[in-house]
């Protein structure tokens, strides 16, 4: 029987070959796709997220784990679709207008995928209109910024989303952003790191 | 008096760099988010004005406004094909203002991507791109190079090799540290000892730190770590920030005063760190406060 704890270990180690092989083997043995996802892949990414948050591992380890997850997901996705497994939620993310930093935003996107969300990534320097255009189809909109000077763009985007009548919840983050600021500009959630972002996201779409 | 060669000058003792460029450009009306590097071409007067203010404040050297003028960072602004034009303009501007007496360092910053397997960059491609930038800055008359805000050891190693493949001028190599898990590390997890031993093995003039999200007391502790890791085998360079900016009434302010900054730097200097400047948020007033405090002793 395919051992899903081995699969999460492969994710944690970032061993993409092992991750792909165990995923294939598990599918061949007719393990439920949803169980492969939850007990293998998501469990592995969850551990990496916690270790990253606790400064036990750093960006390289997270990137390698996410790459292994991606390889396994390519194999698993058709089976998930066939089994009618729905993503936990749809999440839109982008770095706000005027800001070109994307490392933190990418990590958040990876951890959200790693937690079973479907992620639409708008990239960097995203103007409010672009967030508005895509926001109707998601439950949660995420914004990231690393520059103090572009924090006001988050407020502008939230205003644009509200003006457009978007009902999705809004979550923000990035090094200079604080819970206070999130409260002040009317965001529904804030997270200080990628692992906490997943927890906040889950609570917002629950 | 015309300047002596940079390597000898650094060996003589205290060597003051400049402070921040980006935040000074913003203070002169440049819109945040613009490509600062392209201003060398588009608004050279604004850039010169910043250099001049730093030299008047007491900087021994100014750094070309080319932190993001590598092919990869420029491409983010749609200027990927303007590496030569921007770096040539930047070096000329700095050289003209610094004249014969003061030093010009060619500024090199991160590509903003990761080397394979973490990212898309191939080492050869990265090296070639930086060698192109270095070549142009060299032709513009710089006295040496400073590599700043690096976080990955493989990337800083390739950039140092790129400089060395073009010329023998002194190289100052600096990474950006924060506190993680009770230790100083770059965001890629590199600690001070690994950084110093790798950088020193590549035959550069100095290893050090710039930028980051720490308090001045923490920068002093980081300097202690650096000095002990360097163990007199390699010079140490320090360019702390003026703390972290805060958003007040829609404007950005830095809470650290020039005097606070100078007092912390004095401690760093007393540890044996001689190459000193300021990173984000520092202004000519900070450099002036520094110069007053450190140069009054007659040393340097
Ligand atoms: C939706 O919900 C959520 C929830 C959580 C969220 C979230 C969203 N988004 C993030 N999180 C959270 O989860 C993540 C993972 O746990 C975390 O993400 P972070 O993004 O915080 O953390 C990342 C994982 C790692 N951190 C990073 O990626 C940033 C690292 C540092 C070194 C940095 C880098 C790498 C770069 N930079 Co820039 N850079 C600095 C940074 C200094 C430092 N030591 O931090 C910082 C951010 N930079 C700064 C500056 C000023 C600039 N940079 C610039 C450029 C660059 C590079 C291109 C060289 C590169 C970016 C490469 C890239 N592809 O992103 C320029 C701006 C360009 C622009 N318009 O955007 C430029 C203006 C420099 C210049 N003079 O040109 C400073 C901003 C100061 C401020 N607060 O305003 C800075 C803090 C350095 C400093 N000490 O002053 C959490 O915040």
GROMACS .gro file of N, CA and C in nm, chain B residues 1-4 100-101 103:
model
   21
  207UNK      N    1   4.404   6.775  -0.372
  207UNK     CA    2   4.487   6.655  -0.375
  207UNK      C    3   4.415   6.544  -0.451
  208UNK      N    4   4.481   6.489  -0.546
  208UNK     CA    5   4.420   6.383  -0.626
  208UNK      C    6   4.418   6.252  -0.545
  209UNK      N    7   4.318   6.168  -0.569
  209UNK     CA    8   4.300   6.050  -0.484
  209UNK      C    9   4.406   5.943  -0.510
  210UNK      N   10   4.438   5.867  -0.406
  210UNK     CA   11   4.527   5.753  -0.422
  210UNK      C   12   4.443   5.631  -0.460
  306UNK      N   13   3.837   6.446  -0.928
  306UNK     CA   14   3.963   6.374  -0.911
  306UNK      C   15   3.987   6.331  -0.767
  307UNK      N   16   3.916   6.394  -0.673
  307UNK     CA   17   3.949   6.372  -0.531
  307UNK      C   18   3.870   6.261  -0.466
  309UNK      N   19   3.596   5.923  -0.452
  309UNK     CA   20   3.588   5.792  -0.516
  309UNK      C   21   3.447   5.763  -0.567
   0.00000   0.00000   0.00000
